[in-house]
PDB file of C-alpha atoms in Angstrom:
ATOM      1  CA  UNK C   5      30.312  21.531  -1.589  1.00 43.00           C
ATOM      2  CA  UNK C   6      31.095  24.905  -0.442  1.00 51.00           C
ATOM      3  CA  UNK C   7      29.906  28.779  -0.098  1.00 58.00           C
ATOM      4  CA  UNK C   8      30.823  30.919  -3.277  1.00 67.00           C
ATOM      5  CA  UNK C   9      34.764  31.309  -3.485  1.00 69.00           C
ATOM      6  CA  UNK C  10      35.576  34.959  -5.500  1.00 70.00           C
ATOM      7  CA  UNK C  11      38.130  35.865  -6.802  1.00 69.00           C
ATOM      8  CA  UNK C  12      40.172  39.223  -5.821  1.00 67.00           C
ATOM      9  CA  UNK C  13      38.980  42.148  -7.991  1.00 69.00           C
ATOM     10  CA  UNK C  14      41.377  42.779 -11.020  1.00 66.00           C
ATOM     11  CA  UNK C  15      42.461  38.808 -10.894  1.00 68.00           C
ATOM     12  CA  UNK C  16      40.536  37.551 -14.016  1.00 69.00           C
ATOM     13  CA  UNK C  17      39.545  40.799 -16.367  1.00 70.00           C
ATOM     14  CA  UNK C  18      36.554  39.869 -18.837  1.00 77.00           C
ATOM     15  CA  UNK C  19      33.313  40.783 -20.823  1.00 72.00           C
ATOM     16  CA  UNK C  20      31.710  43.737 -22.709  1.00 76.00           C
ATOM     17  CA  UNK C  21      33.516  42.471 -25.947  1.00 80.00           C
ATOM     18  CA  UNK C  22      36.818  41.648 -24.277  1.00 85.00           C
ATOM     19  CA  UNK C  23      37.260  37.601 -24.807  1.00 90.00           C
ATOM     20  CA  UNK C  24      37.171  35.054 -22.218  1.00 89.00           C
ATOM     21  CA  UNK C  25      36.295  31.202 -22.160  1.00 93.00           C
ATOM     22  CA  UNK C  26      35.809  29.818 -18.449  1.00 93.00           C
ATOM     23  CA  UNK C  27      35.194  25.469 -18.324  1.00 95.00           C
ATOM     24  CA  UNK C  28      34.650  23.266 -15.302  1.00 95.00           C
ATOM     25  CA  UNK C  29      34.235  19.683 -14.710  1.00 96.00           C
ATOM     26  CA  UNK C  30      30.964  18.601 -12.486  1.00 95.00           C
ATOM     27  CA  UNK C  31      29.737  15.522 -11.114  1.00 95.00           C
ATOM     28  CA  UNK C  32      26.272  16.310 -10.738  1.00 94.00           C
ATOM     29  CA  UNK C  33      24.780  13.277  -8.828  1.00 95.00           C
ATOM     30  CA  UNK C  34      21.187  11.935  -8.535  1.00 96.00           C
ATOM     31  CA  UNK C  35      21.182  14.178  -5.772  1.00 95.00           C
ATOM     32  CA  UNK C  36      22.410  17.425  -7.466  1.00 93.00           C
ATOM     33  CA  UNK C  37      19.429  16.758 -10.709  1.00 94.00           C
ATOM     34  CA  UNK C  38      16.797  16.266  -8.044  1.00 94.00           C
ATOM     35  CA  UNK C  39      17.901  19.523  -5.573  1.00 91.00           C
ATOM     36  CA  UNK C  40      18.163  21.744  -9.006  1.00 89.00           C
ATOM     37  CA  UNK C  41      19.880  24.421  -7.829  1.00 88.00           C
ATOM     38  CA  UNK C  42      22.327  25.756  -9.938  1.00 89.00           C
ATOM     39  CA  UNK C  43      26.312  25.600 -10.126  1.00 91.00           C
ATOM     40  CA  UNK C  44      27.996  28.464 -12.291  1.00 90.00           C
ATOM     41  CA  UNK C  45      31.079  30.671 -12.608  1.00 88.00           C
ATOM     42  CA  UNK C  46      30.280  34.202 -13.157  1.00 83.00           C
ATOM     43  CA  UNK C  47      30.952  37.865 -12.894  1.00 83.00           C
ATOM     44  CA  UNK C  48      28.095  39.546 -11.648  1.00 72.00           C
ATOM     45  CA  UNK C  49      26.349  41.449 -14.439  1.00 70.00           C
ATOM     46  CA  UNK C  50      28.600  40.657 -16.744  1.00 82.00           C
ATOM     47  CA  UNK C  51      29.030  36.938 -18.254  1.00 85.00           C
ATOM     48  CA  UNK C  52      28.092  33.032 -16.726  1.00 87.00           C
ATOM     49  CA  UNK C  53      28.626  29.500 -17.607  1.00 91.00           C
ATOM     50  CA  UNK C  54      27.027  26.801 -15.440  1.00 92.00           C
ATOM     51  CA  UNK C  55      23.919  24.153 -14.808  1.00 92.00           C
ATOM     52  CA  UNK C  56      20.717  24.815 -13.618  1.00 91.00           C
ATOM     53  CA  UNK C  57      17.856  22.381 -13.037  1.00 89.00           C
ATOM     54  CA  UNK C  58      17.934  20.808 -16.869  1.00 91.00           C
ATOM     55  CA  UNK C  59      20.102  22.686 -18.518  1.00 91.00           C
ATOM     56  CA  UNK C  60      23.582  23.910 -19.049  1.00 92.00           C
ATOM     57  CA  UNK C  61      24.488  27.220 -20.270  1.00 90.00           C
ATOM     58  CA  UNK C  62      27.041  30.109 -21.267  1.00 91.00           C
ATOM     59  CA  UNK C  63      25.844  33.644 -21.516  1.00 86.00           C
ATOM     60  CA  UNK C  64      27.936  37.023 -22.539  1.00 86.00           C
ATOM     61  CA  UNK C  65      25.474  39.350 -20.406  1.00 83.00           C
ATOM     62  CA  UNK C  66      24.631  37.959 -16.364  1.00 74.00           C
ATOM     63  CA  UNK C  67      25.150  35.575 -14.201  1.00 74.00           C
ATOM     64  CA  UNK C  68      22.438  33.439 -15.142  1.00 71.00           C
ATOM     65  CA  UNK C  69      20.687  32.123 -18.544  1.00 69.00           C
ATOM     66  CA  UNK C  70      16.894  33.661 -18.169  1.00 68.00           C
ATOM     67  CA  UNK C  71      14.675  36.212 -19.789  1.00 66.00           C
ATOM     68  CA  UNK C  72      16.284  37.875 -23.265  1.00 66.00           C
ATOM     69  CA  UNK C  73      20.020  38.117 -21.986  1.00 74.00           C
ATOM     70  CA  UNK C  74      22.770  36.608 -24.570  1.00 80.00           C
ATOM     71  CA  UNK C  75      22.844  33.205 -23.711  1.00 85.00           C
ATOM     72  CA  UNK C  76      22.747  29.965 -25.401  1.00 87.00           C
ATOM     73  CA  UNK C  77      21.992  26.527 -23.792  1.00 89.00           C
ATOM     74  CA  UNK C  78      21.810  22.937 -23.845  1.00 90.00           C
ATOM     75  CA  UNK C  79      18.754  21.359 -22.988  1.00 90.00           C
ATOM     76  CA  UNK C  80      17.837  18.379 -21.199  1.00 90.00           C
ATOM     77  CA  UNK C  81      20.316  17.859 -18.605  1.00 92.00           C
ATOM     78  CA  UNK C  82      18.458  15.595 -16.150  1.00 93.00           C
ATOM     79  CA  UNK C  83      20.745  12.809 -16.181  1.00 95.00           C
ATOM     80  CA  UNK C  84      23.322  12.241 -13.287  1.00 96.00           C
ATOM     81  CA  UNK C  85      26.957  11.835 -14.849  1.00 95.00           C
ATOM     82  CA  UNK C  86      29.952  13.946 -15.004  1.00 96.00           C
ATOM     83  CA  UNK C  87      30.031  16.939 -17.645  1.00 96.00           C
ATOM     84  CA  UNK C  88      32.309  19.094 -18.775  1.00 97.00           C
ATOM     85  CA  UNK C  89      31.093  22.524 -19.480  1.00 96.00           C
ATOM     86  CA  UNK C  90      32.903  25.108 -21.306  1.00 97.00           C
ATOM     87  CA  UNK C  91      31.904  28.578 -22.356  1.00 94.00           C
ATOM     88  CA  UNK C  92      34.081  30.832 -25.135  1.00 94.00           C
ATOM     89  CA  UNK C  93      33.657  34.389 -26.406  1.00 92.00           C
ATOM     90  CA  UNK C  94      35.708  35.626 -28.744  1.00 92.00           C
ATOM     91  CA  UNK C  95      34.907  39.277 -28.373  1.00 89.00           C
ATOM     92  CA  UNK C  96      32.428  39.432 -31.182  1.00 89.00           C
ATOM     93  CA  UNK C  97      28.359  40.047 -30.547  1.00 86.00           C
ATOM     94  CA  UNK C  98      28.116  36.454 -31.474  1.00 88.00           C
ATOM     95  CA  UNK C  99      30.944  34.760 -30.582  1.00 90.00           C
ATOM     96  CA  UNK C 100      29.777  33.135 -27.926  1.00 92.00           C
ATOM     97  CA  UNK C 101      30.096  28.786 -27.808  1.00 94.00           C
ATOM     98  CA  UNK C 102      29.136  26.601 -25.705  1.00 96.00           C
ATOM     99  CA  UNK C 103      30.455  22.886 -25.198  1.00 97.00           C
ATOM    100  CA  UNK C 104      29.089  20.057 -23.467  1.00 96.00           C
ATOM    101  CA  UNK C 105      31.849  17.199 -23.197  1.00 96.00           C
ATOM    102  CA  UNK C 106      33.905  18.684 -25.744  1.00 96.00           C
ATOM    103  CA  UNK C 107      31.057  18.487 -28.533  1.00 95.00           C
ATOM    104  CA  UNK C 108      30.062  22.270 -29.613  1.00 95.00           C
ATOM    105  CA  UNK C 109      25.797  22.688 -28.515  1.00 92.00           C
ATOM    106  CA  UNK C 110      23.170  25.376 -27.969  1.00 69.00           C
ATOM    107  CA  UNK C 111      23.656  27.463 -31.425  1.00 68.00           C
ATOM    108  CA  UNK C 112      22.124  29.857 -32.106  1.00 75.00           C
ATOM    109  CA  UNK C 113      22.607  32.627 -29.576  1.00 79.00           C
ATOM    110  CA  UNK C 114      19.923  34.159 -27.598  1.00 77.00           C
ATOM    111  CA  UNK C 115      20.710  37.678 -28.126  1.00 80.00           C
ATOM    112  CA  UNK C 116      23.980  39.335 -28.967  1.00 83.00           C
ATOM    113  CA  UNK C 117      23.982  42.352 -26.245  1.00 82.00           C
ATOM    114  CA  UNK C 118      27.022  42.462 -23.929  1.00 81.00           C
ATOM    115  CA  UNK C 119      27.209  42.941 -20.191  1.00 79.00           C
ATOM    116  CA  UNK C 120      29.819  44.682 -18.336  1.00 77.00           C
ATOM    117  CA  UNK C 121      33.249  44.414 -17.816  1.00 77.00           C
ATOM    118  CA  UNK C 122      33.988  42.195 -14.538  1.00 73.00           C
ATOM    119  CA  UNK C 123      37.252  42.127 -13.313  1.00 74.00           C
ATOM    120  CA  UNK C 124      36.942  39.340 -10.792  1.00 75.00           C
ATOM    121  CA  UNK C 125      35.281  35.779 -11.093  1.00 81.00           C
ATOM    122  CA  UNK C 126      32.850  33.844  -8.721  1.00 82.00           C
ATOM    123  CA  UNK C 127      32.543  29.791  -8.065  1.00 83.00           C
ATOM    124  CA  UNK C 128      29.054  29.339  -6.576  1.00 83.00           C
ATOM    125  CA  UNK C 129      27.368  26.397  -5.931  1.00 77.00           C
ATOM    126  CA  UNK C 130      26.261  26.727  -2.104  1.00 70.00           C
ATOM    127  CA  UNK C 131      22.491  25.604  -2.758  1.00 79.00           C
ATOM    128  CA  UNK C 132      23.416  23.123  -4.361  1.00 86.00           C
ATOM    129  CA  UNK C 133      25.768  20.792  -1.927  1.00 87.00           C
ATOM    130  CA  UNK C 134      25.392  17.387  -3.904  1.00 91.00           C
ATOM    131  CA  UNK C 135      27.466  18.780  -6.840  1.00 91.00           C
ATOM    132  CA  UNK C 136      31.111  17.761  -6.850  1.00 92.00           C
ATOM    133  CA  UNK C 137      33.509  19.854  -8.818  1.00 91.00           C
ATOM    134  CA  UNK C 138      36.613  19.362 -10.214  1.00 93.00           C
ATOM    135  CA  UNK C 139      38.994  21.164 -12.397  1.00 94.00           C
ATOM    136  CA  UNK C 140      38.502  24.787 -13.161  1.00 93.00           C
ATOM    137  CA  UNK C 141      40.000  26.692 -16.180  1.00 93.00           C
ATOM    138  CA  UNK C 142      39.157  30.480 -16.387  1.00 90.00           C
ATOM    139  CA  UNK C 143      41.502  32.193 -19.346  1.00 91.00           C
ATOM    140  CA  UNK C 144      41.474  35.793 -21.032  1.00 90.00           C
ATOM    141  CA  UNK C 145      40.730  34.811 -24.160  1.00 94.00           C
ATOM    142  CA  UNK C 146      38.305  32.433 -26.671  1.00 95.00           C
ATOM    143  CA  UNK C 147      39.673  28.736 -27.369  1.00 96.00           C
ATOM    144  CA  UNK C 148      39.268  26.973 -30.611  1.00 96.00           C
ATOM    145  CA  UNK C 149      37.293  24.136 -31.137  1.00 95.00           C
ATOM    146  CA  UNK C 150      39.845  21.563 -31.054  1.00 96.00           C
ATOM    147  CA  UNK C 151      40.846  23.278 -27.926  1.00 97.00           C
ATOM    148  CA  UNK C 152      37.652  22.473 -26.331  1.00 97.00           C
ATOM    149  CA  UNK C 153      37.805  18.996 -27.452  1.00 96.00           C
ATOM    150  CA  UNK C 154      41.493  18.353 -25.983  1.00 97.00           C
ATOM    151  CA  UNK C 155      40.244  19.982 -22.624  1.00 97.00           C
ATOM    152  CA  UNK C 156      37.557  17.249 -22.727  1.00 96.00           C
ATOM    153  CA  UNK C 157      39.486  14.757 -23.534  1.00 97.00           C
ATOM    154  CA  UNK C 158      42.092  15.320 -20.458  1.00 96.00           C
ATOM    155  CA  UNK C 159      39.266  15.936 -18.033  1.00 96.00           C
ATOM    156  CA  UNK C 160      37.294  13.060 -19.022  1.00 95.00           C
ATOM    157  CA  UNK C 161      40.405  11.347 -18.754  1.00 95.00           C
ATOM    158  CA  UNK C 162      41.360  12.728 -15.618  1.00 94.00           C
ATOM    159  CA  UNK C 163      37.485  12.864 -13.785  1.00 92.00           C
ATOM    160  CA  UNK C 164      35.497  10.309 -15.942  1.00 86.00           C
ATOM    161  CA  UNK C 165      37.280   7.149 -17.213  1.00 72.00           C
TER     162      UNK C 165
END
């Protein structure tokens, strides 16, 4: 585990209709599920894709998936295993997708609002030490489904099998 890592301002430019998809691989152990704190890349007020207590999100607005920001989520995460998350905007009010292991979950969105335009990017999981990460891909732009599955596919080859 480790304190929140940030990037320099003006390394990673995205949000408020500009498109973006940021994905991580996560072991969250027994130990992560039953502490519940969350793990998430963000930019501030602007966009978010992480895990918090039993579910994973991705949302266009804040750093976290609460209240009626533009988020969507998958339910139900309470079992210990390795995931990989990915979130994707495309620039449009609702082109936001989420994927779970490669597999496309949490439709409809939320809302469709934007937040602003952040121009840096944050790893934070320091309340939560019993989550291991892995590989991080932040990218200026949306991916395509079968973009999401091939990232899946060489991280679950890579973290999982």
């Amino acid at each position: 585990s480790f304190n929140d890592a940030t990037t320099a301002p003006g390394t990673f430019s995205a949000g408020n209709g500009s498109p973006w998809t940021v994905g991580f691989v996560v072991e969250l152990t027994a130990a992560a599920i039953a502490d519940g704190s969350d793990v998430v890349v963000y930019s501030s007020q602007d966009w978010s894709v992480g895990w918090d207590t039993d579910y994973i999100w991705a949302c266009q607005y804040t750093h976290y998936a609460q209240g009626n920001y533009s988020w969507l989520k998958a339910l139900g995460i309470t079992t210990a295993g390795t995931y990989t998350i990915t979130g994707t905007q495309d620039g449009t009010a609702t082109g936001l997708v989420l994927y779970v292991n490669g597999v496309s979950v949490g439709q409809p969105q939320n809302h469709t609002s934007f937040g602003g335009l952040g121009d840096s990017l944050v790893i934070h999981s320091k309340y939560n030490e019993h989550a291991i990460w892995g590989d991080i891909l932040a990218v200026e732009r949306a991916i395509t489904p079968s973009e999401a599955a091939n990232l899946h596919t060489y991280w679950a080859a890579k973290f999982i099998n």
